């Protein structure tokens, strides 16, 4: 059948829970590079969704050293990401159900180098047409570029396709708004309901509820 709906999923906090992997890797890089971090787990979690370089700057690393920390992070994350990441409950069902009536892609700020192995590890890679990661764009979310690039690759036609971005932070929802596509916020990740409702009219508890909602439209 000719699918006229396109659904774009964020990854962290929307389909997977990689909090432990991310937080522990930040601490690893601080230790490795001798950075005196005076925040806590919550400080790091509040920035998840932004690119790594932005996160390190916000956490107090000086600009000239940021990329050393990013390199340290990537070397460590590569080793531990699979074992310290879980697929969120209902996420497999969400992606599978979406694939039955829509065309589906991933738009994430993670690099593809980490994203593809995780999608394969959780056996959901086969459902996605396009995976857009940090290295595929100049401007990550909340800029609309990752969404626009993904839609371009999917031969998006505004007269034919309706598009939804599903994500757990305001970054996903702002990007969707600026790309002129629909959005649904989900509460299974890092964003609070009140915050998400500033940027979208629809907030659901998880990705499967979001898919069930789209199915009824």
Short mmCIF file of C-alpha atoms in Angstrom, two decimals:
data_model
loop_
_atom_site.label_atom_id
_atom_site.label_comp_id
_atom_site.label_asym_id
_atom_site.label_seq_id
_atom_site.Cartn_x
_atom_site.Cartn_y
_atom_site.Cartn_z
CA UNK A 1 0.00 0.00 0.00
CA UNK A 2 1.06 3.57 -0.59
CA UNK A 3 1.84 4.96 2.85
CA UNK A 4 1.07 8.67 3.11
CA UNK A 5 2.17 9.09 6.72
CA UNK A 6 5.79 9.62 7.76
CA UNK A 7 6.81 9.13 11.39
CA UNK A 8 10.18 10.30 12.70
CA UNK A 9 11.38 8.95 16.03
CA UNK A 10 13.91 10.53 18.34
CA UNK A 11 16.10 7.86 19.98
CA UNK A 12 17.31 8.61 23.54
CA UNK A 13 14.37 8.80 25.94
CA UNK A 14 11.89 8.01 23.16
CA UNK A 15 12.86 4.47 22.12
CA UNK A 16 15.85 3.65 24.31
CA UNK A 17 17.03 4.39 27.83
CA UNK A 18 20.72 5.08 27.67
CA UNK A 19 20.84 7.26 30.78
CA UNK A 20 23.24 4.99 32.69
CA UNK A 21 25.55 4.68 29.71
CA UNK A 22 25.61 8.42 29.08
CA UNK A 23 26.05 9.50 32.70
CA UNK A 24 28.75 6.92 33.50
CA UNK A 25 30.64 7.87 30.33
CA UNK A 26 30.65 11.56 31.30
CA UNK A 27 32.16 10.64 34.67
CA UNK A 28 34.71 8.44 32.93
CA UNK A 29 35.83 11.33 30.70
CA UNK A 30 36.03 13.72 33.67
CA UNK A 31 38.27 11.27 35.50
CA UNK A 32 40.39 10.48 32.47
CA UNK A 33 41.03 14.15 31.70
CA UNK A 34 41.26 15.35 35.31
CA UNK A 35 38.22 17.65 35.22
CA UNK A 36 36.84 18.71 38.59
CA UNK A 37 33.11 18.28 37.98
CA UNK A 38 31.01 19.94 40.66
CA UNK A 39 27.57 18.92 39.38
CA UNK A 40 25.73 15.62 39.81
CA UNK A 41 23.84 13.02 37.76
CA UNK A 42 20.84 15.34 37.39
CA UNK A 43 23.02 18.11 35.95
CA UNK A 44 24.13 15.75 33.19
CA UNK A 45 20.65 14.30 32.60
CA UNK A 46 19.16 17.79 32.17
CA UNK A 47 21.34 18.26 29.05
CA UNK A 48 20.70 14.91 27.34
CA UNK A 49 19.46 15.56 23.82
CA UNK A 50 21.99 18.27 23.08
CA UNK A 51 25.18 17.44 21.13
CA UNK A 52 28.12 16.28 23.28
CA UNK A 53 30.21 19.40 22.67
CA UNK A 54 27.32 21.60 23.84
CA UNK A 55 26.83 19.39 26.92
CA UNK A 56 30.50 19.61 27.92
CA UNK A 57 30.50 23.39 27.51
CA UNK A 58 27.38 23.68 29.66
CA UNK A 59 29.03 21.45 32.30
CA UNK A 60 31.95 23.86 32.54
CA UNK A 61 34.62 22.44 30.24
CA UNK A 62 36.48 25.25 28.51
CA UNK A 63 35.93 25.53 24.80
CA UNK A 64 39.51 24.75 23.78
CA UNK A 65 39.33 21.36 25.51
CA UNK A 66 35.78 20.31 24.61
CA UNK A 67 36.74 18.04 21.71
CA UNK A 68 39.27 16.14 23.85
CA UNK A 69 36.38 15.32 26.18
CA UNK A 70 34.16 14.33 23.25
CA UNK A 71 36.88 11.96 22.01
CA UNK A 72 37.29 10.46 25.48
CA UNK A 73 33.51 10.03 25.69
CA UNK A 74 33.24 8.31 22.31
CA UNK A 75 36.08 5.88 22.99
CA UNK A 76 34.43 4.78 26.21
CA UNK A 77 30.81 4.86 25.01
CA UNK A 78 31.65 2.56 22.11
CA UNK A 79 32.70 -0.11 24.63
CA UNK A 80 29.79 0.09 27.07
CA UNK A 81 26.81 1.45 25.12
CA UNK A 82 25.05 -1.84 24.38
CA UNK A 83 25.33 -3.37 27.83
CA UNK A 84 24.26 -0.17 29.60
CA UNK A 85 21.35 0.69 27.30
CA UNK A 86 17.84 -0.79 27.33
CA UNK A 87 14.97 -0.64 24.87
CA UNK A 88 12.08 1.19 26.52
CA UNK A 89 8.96 -0.81 27.29
CA UNK A 90 6.57 -0.77 24.30
CA UNK A 91 9.24 0.76 22.03
CA UNK A 92 9.56 -2.32 19.80
CA UNK A 93 5.77 -2.44 19.45
CA UNK A 94 5.64 1.26 18.71
CA UNK A 95 8.11 1.01 15.84
CA UNK A 96 6.59 -2.21 14.49
CA UNK A 97 3.01 -0.84 14.60
CA UNK A 98 4.16 2.41 13.00
CA UNK A 99 5.82 0.51 10.16
CA UNK A 100 2.51 -1.16 9.28
CA UNK A 101 0.79 2.08 8.26
CA UNK A 102 3.58 4.66 7.90
CA UNK A 103 7.10 5.17 6.62
CA UNK A 104 9.48 5.40 9.56
CA UNK A 105 12.88 7.01 10.22
CA UNK A 106 15.11 8.03 13.13
CA UNK A 107 16.26 11.60 13.80
CA UNK A 108 18.79 11.68 16.63
CA UNK A 109 21.64 13.82 17.96
CA UNK A 110 23.63 10.62 18.62
CA UNK A 111 26.10 9.79 15.88
CA UNK A 112 25.13 7.06 13.42
CA UNK A 113 28.28 5.22 14.49
CA UNK A 114 26.57 4.51 17.85
CA UNK A 115 22.97 4.54 16.66
CA UNK A 116 23.08 1.84 13.98
CA UNK A 117 24.68 -0.81 16.26
CA UNK A 118 22.08 -0.08 18.96
CA UNK A 119 19.18 -0.34 16.50
CA UNK A 120 20.60 -3.65 15.25
CA UNK A 121 21.22 -4.85 18.81
CA UNK A 122 17.55 -4.25 19.68
CA UNK A 123 16.38 -5.77 16.40
CA UNK A 124 14.55 -2.67 15.16
CA UNK A 125 16.96 -1.42 12.47
CA UNK A 126 14.95 -3.10 9.71
CA UNK A 127 11.93 -0.83 10.29
CA UNK A 128 13.72 2.44 9.50
CA UNK A 129 14.24 3.94 6.05
CA UNK A 130 16.66 6.66 7.12
CA UNK A 131 18.75 7.19 10.24
CA UNK A 132 19.92 10.79 10.57
CA UNK A 133 22.66 11.28 13.17
CA UNK A 134 24.83 14.12 14.43
CA UNK A 135 27.40 13.77 11.65
CA UNK A 136 24.76 14.10 8.90
CA UNK A 137 23.91 17.72 9.75
CA UNK A 138 25.56 21.06 10.39
CA UNK A 139 22.91 22.10 12.89
CA UNK A 140 21.47 19.52 15.30
CA UNK A 141 18.03 19.76 16.94
CA UNK A 142 16.42 22.12 17.97
CA UNK A 143 17.36 23.35 14.47
CA UNK A 144 14.95 21.89 11.86
CA UNK A 145 17.81 20.72 9.61
CA UNK A 146 17.88 17.07 10.83
CA UNK A 147 14.16 16.71 10.09
CA UNK A 148 14.37 18.49 6.73
CA UNK A 149 17.35 16.40 5.60
CA UNK A 150 15.56 13.20 6.60
CA UNK A 151 12.39 14.17 4.73
CA UNK A 152 14.42 15.09 1.66
CA UNK A 153 15.99 11.62 1.67
CA UNK A 154 12.52 10.10 1.98
CA UNK A 155 11.32 12.07 -1.08
CA UNK A 156 8.81 13.93 1.05
CA UNK A 157 5.97 15.57 -0.86
CA UNK A 158 3.98 18.05 1.20
CA UNK A 159 0.86 17.51 -0.92
CA UNK A 160 0.96 13.78 -0.32
CA UNK A 161 2.56 13.09 3.05
CA UNK A 162 1.66 14.04 6.59
CA UNK A 163 4.61 13.98 9.02
CA UNK A 164 4.96 13.46 12.78
CA UNK A 165 8.04 13.86 14.94
CA UNK A 166 7.88 11.90 18.20
CA UNK A 167 10.33 12.96 20.90
CA UNK A 168 10.82 13.36 24.63
CA UNK A 169 12.42 16.83 24.83
CA UNK A 170 11.62 20.34 23.70
CA UNK A 171 14.50 20.04 21.20
CA UNK A 172 12.48 17.52 19.17
CA UNK A 173 9.31 19.60 19.33
CA UNK A 174 10.96 22.92 18.44
CA UNK A 175 12.69 21.26 15.49
CA UNK A 176 9.34 19.84 14.34
CA UNK A 177 7.61 23.20 14.65
CA UNK A 178 10.34 24.98 12.68
CA UNK A 179 10.23 22.24 10.02
CA UNK A 180 6.45 22.68 9.78
CA UNK A 181 5.61 19.11 10.75
CA UNK A 182 3.36 17.70 13.48
CA UNK A 183 4.85 16.66 16.80
CA UNK A 184 3.98 14.50 19.78
CA UNK A 185 5.86 14.74 23.06
CA UNK A 186 6.40 11.58 25.12
CA UNK A 187 6.93 11.31 28.87
CA UNK A 188 9.13 8.18 28.89
CA UNK A 189 12.33 10.22 28.62
CA UNK A 190 13.86 13.45 29.88
CA UNK A 191 11.18 16.09 29.36
CA UNK A 192 8.49 17.23 31.83
CA UNK A 193 4.86 17.44 30.69
CA UNK A 194 4.46 21.18 31.43
CA UNK A 195 7.62 21.93 29.46
CA UNK A 196 6.61 19.78 26.47
CA UNK A 197 3.13 21.33 26.30
CA UNK A 198 4.73 24.70 25.58
CA UNK A 199 5.88 23.32 22.22
CA UNK A 200 3.21 20.80 21.18
CA UNK A 201 -0.51 20.24 21.69
CA UNK A 202 -0.12 16.49 22.13
CA UNK A 203 1.77 14.70 24.89
CA UNK A 204 1.50 10.93 25.42
CA UNK A 205 3.04 8.65 28.01
CA UNK A 206 5.21 6.71 25.53
CA UNK A 207 5.92 6.08 21.85
CA UNK A 208 3.30 3.34 21.51
CA UNK A 209 0.57 5.66 22.82
CA UNK A 210 1.79 8.26 20.33
CA UNK A 211 1.54 5.76 17.46
CA UNK A 212 -1.93 4.66 18.53
CA UNK A 213 -2.95 8.32 18.53
CA UNK A 214 -1.57 8.92 15.01
CA UNK A 215 -3.37 5.80 13.78
CA UNK A 216 -6.73 7.32 14.72
CA UNK A 217 -6.17 10.57 12.81
#
